[in-house]
């Protein structure tokens, strides 16, 4: 693959990630509506089927969305972004898979499981935010507010008690992340070149021949 094709491929994947983020935000109102409808009408088959579908879509969209950041992290050689994104993807599987299971009826350990997921989720957001902060010079002006938001979100989620504040802030963070993905996708690969230059500068001269 030549450099032009590589840039086009990266841009297409980042745009796909951004569109996945937009769709995930659009699914929030129907998800809330269906959850409230289920509380008022427990056991209603069409509501159970619809909300299960939304949960599955949320997982799929999270995979596409955070794969965009995994791509960014790998291109810039920032493992915190890669690992943080991977953990967030796994937690989406764990959380929404459990939510589908819980639709069958009351689960005695729901609170304990939810608390553990929130703590790990918060830790992954801290890791992700740290990676974005480290890459701020390459990612541009949106990187700093995203990093700060991710760190604050992580702390609120880990507190468990104030997880709703973290959830609301995460919506703002997703909007900024979508903007960042679209900006990088339209940057014609300039950030890729900067990332490679930065990675080369970070390698001690004596070790460059080993890479």
Short mmCIF file of C-alpha atoms in Angstrom, two decimals:
data_model
loop_
_atom_site.label_atom_id
_atom_site.label_comp_id
_atom_site.label_asym_id
_atom_site.label_seq_id
_atom_site.Cartn_x
_atom_site.Cartn_y
_atom_site.Cartn_z
CA UNK A 1 0.00 0.00 0.00
CA UNK A 2 1.50 3.36 -1.02
CA UNK A 3 1.32 6.43 1.19
CA UNK A 4 -1.71 7.90 -0.62
CA UNK A 5 -3.71 4.69 -0.24
CA UNK A 6 -2.66 4.45 3.39
CA UNK A 7 -3.93 7.95 4.13
CA UNK A 8 -7.22 7.20 2.38
CA UNK A 9 -7.63 3.98 4.36
CA UNK A 10 -6.92 5.67 7.69
CA UNK A 11 -9.26 8.57 6.87
CA UNK A 12 -12.08 6.17 5.93
CA UNK A 13 -11.71 4.25 9.19
CA UNK A 14 -11.67 7.42 11.26
CA UNK A 15 -14.81 8.68 9.50
CA UNK A 16 -16.52 5.34 10.14
CA UNK A 17 -15.59 5.67 13.83
CA UNK A 18 -17.00 9.20 13.96
CA UNK A 19 -20.27 8.12 12.32
CA UNK A 20 -20.54 5.26 14.81
CA UNK A 21 -20.19 7.80 17.62
CA UNK A 22 -22.96 9.93 16.13
CA UNK A 23 -25.27 6.92 15.83
CA UNK A 24 -24.55 5.91 19.43
CA UNK A 25 -25.67 9.36 20.61
CA UNK A 26 -28.84 9.11 18.52
CA UNK A 27 -29.68 5.79 20.21
CA UNK A 28 -29.73 7.32 23.70
CA UNK A 29 -33.29 8.78 23.58
CA UNK A 30 -34.95 5.56 22.32
CA UNK A 31 -32.91 3.52 24.83
CA UNK A 32 -34.13 5.67 27.73
CA UNK A 33 -37.71 5.58 26.39
CA UNK A 34 -37.70 1.79 26.09
CA UNK A 35 -36.16 1.29 29.54
CA UNK A 36 -38.84 3.48 31.09
CA UNK A 37 -41.54 1.68 29.08
CA UNK A 38 -40.22 -1.66 30.32
CA UNK A 39 -40.44 -0.50 33.93
CA UNK A 40 -44.06 0.50 33.36
CA UNK A 41 -44.89 -2.64 31.34
CA UNK A 42 -42.57 -5.45 32.51
CA UNK A 43 -42.41 -8.51 30.31
CA UNK A 44 -43.77 -6.81 27.18
CA UNK A 45 -42.25 -8.82 24.34
CA UNK A 46 -41.80 -6.06 21.75
CA UNK A 47 -40.13 -3.79 24.30
CA UNK A 48 -37.76 -6.58 25.38
CA UNK A 49 -36.87 -7.32 21.75
CA UNK A 50 -36.36 -3.64 20.89
CA UNK A 51 -34.19 -2.84 23.87
CA UNK A 52 -32.10 -5.99 23.33
CA UNK A 53 -31.47 -4.85 19.76
CA UNK A 54 -30.42 -1.39 20.96
CA UNK A 55 -28.01 -2.95 23.49
CA UNK A 56 -26.45 -5.07 20.74
CA UNK A 57 -26.18 -2.03 18.46
CA UNK A 58 -24.52 -0.06 21.26
CA UNK A 59 -21.83 -2.71 21.58
CA UNK A 60 -21.24 -2.83 17.82
CA UNK A 61 -21.03 0.96 17.60
CA UNK A 62 -18.64 1.12 20.57
CA UNK A 63 -16.35 -1.35 18.81
CA UNK A 64 -16.26 0.73 15.62
CA UNK A 65 -15.90 4.01 17.54
CA UNK A 66 -13.01 2.97 19.77
CA UNK A 67 -11.27 1.09 16.99
CA UNK A 68 -10.74 4.56 15.53
CA UNK A 69 -8.81 5.52 18.65
CA UNK A 70 -6.94 2.22 18.67
CA UNK A 71 -5.81 3.11 15.16
CA UNK A 72 -4.72 6.55 16.32
CA UNK A 73 -2.87 5.13 19.32
CA UNK A 74 -1.02 2.58 17.21
CA UNK A 75 -0.07 5.13 14.55
CA UNK A 76 1.26 7.50 17.20
CA UNK A 77 2.78 4.73 19.31
CA UNK A 78 0.76 5.69 22.41
CA UNK A 79 -0.12 2.46 24.18
CA UNK A 80 -2.33 4.21 26.77
CA UNK A 81 -4.82 5.12 24.03
CA UNK A 82 -4.73 1.59 22.62
CA UNK A 83 -5.08 -0.25 25.92
CA UNK A 84 -7.67 2.19 27.30
CA UNK A 85 -9.79 1.84 24.15
CA UNK A 86 -9.55 -1.96 24.22
CA UNK A 87 -10.66 -2.11 27.86
CA UNK A 88 -13.59 0.23 27.13
CA UNK A 89 -14.67 -2.05 24.27
CA UNK A 90 -14.50 -5.13 26.52
CA UNK A 91 -16.46 -3.35 29.24
CA UNK A 92 -19.18 -2.47 26.73
CA UNK A 93 -19.48 -6.18 25.96
CA UNK A 94 -19.57 -6.98 29.68
CA UNK A 95 -22.09 -4.29 30.58
CA UNK A 96 -24.57 -4.62 27.72
CA UNK A 97 -24.29 -8.41 27.73
CA UNK A 98 -25.23 -8.33 31.41
CA UNK A 99 -28.06 -5.90 30.65
CA UNK A 100 -29.51 -8.35 28.13
CA UNK A 101 -29.19 -11.14 30.70
CA UNK A 102 -30.88 -8.97 33.35
CA UNK A 103 -33.91 -8.49 31.08
CA UNK A 104 -34.92 -12.05 32.03
CA UNK A 105 -35.70 -10.94 35.57
CA UNK A 106 -34.23 -9.50 38.80
CA UNK A 107 -30.55 -10.27 39.38
CA UNK A 108 -29.42 -10.46 43.00
CA UNK A 109 -25.85 -9.29 42.33
CA UNK A 110 -26.84 -6.45 39.95
CA UNK A 111 -25.54 -3.70 42.26
CA UNK A 112 -22.21 -5.39 42.97
CA UNK A 113 -21.60 -6.20 39.31
CA UNK A 114 -22.52 -2.66 38.25
CA UNK A 115 -20.20 -1.18 40.87
CA UNK A 116 -17.25 -3.29 39.73
CA UNK A 117 -17.89 -2.39 36.08
CA UNK A 118 -18.07 1.33 36.95
CA UNK A 119 -14.75 1.23 38.83
CA UNK A 120 -12.96 -0.59 36.00
CA UNK A 121 -14.68 1.68 33.46
CA UNK A 122 -13.43 4.71 35.37
CA UNK A 123 -9.88 3.36 35.45
CA UNK A 124 -9.96 2.74 31.69
CA UNK A 125 -11.13 6.31 31.10
CA UNK A 126 -8.23 7.61 33.18
CA UNK A 127 -5.84 5.55 31.08
CA UNK A 128 -7.47 6.70 27.85
CA UNK A 129 -7.38 10.35 28.95
CA UNK A 130 -3.72 10.05 29.88
CA UNK A 131 -2.96 8.75 26.39
CA UNK A 132 -4.86 11.57 24.71
CA UNK A 133 -3.00 14.08 26.89
CA UNK A 134 0.37 12.64 25.89
CA UNK A 135 -0.59 12.89 22.21
CA UNK A 136 -1.97 16.44 22.53
CA UNK A 137 0.77 18.07 20.44
CA UNK A 138 -0.05 15.86 17.46
CA UNK A 139 -3.83 15.63 17.89
CA UNK A 140 -4.39 19.39 18.11
CA UNK A 141 -6.48 21.74 20.21
CA UNK A 142 -9.32 19.30 20.94
CA UNK A 143 -6.98 16.85 22.65
CA UNK A 144 -6.57 18.85 25.87
CA UNK A 145 -10.29 19.31 26.69
CA UNK A 146 -10.92 15.64 25.79
CA UNK A 147 -8.08 14.52 28.07
CA UNK A 148 -9.29 16.66 30.98
CA UNK A 149 -12.88 15.45 30.52
CA UNK A 150 -11.77 11.81 30.39
CA UNK A 151 -9.80 12.19 33.61
CA UNK A 152 -12.76 13.85 35.37
CA UNK A 153 -15.18 11.24 33.99
CA UNK A 154 -12.91 8.46 35.22
CA UNK A 155 -12.89 9.85 38.75
CA UNK A 156 -16.69 10.26 38.84
CA UNK A 157 -17.24 6.73 37.54
CA UNK A 158 -14.80 5.25 40.05
CA UNK A 159 -16.64 7.02 42.85
CA UNK A 160 -19.73 4.92 41.86
CA UNK A 161 -21.97 7.27 43.86
CA UNK A 162 -21.61 10.08 41.30
CA UNK A 163 -21.56 7.90 38.19
CA UNK A 164 -24.47 9.85 36.67
CA UNK A 165 -22.30 12.98 36.55
CA UNK A 166 -19.67 10.94 34.74
CA UNK A 167 -22.28 9.67 32.31
CA UNK A 168 -23.49 13.19 31.44
CA UNK A 169 -19.92 14.40 30.99
CA UNK A 170 -19.17 11.39 28.80
CA UNK A 171 -21.78 12.62 26.30
CA UNK A 172 -19.84 15.88 25.99
CA UNK A 173 -16.61 13.92 25.64
CA UNK A 174 -18.07 11.78 22.84
CA UNK A 175 -19.10 14.90 20.92
CA UNK A 176 -15.55 16.27 21.19
CA UNK A 177 -14.10 12.90 20.23
CA UNK A 178 -16.32 12.77 17.14
CA UNK A 179 -15.08 16.23 16.18
CA UNK A 180 -11.49 15.07 16.70
CA UNK A 181 -11.99 11.96 14.55
CA UNK A 182 -13.52 14.00 11.72
CA UNK A 183 -10.75 16.58 11.95
CA UNK A 184 -8.04 13.92 11.75
CA UNK A 185 -9.87 12.17 8.92
CA UNK A 186 -9.84 15.38 6.87
CA UNK A 187 -6.25 16.32 7.73
CA UNK A 188 -4.87 14.42 4.70
CA UNK A 189 -2.45 12.42 6.81
CA UNK A 190 -0.50 15.39 8.19
CA UNK A 191 -0.95 14.11 11.76
CA UNK A 192 0.44 10.74 10.66
CA UNK A 193 3.64 12.39 9.50
CA UNK A 194 3.89 14.38 12.74
CA UNK A 195 3.33 11.23 14.76
CA UNK A 196 6.05 9.35 12.91
CA UNK A 197 8.47 12.25 13.33
CA UNK A 198 7.69 12.41 17.04
CA UNK A 199 8.18 8.67 17.43
CA UNK A 200 11.55 8.88 15.67
CA UNK A 201 12.62 11.76 17.90
CA UNK A 202 11.66 9.77 20.99
CA UNK A 203 14.07 6.93 20.12
CA UNK A 204 17.62 7.43 21.45
CA UNK A 205 20.17 7.77 18.60
CA UNK A 206 22.06 4.66 19.72
CA UNK A 207 18.91 2.53 19.38
CA UNK A 208 17.48 3.81 16.10
CA UNK A 209 19.18 1.15 14.03
CA UNK A 210 17.38 -1.53 16.03
CA UNK A 211 13.85 -0.37 14.97
#
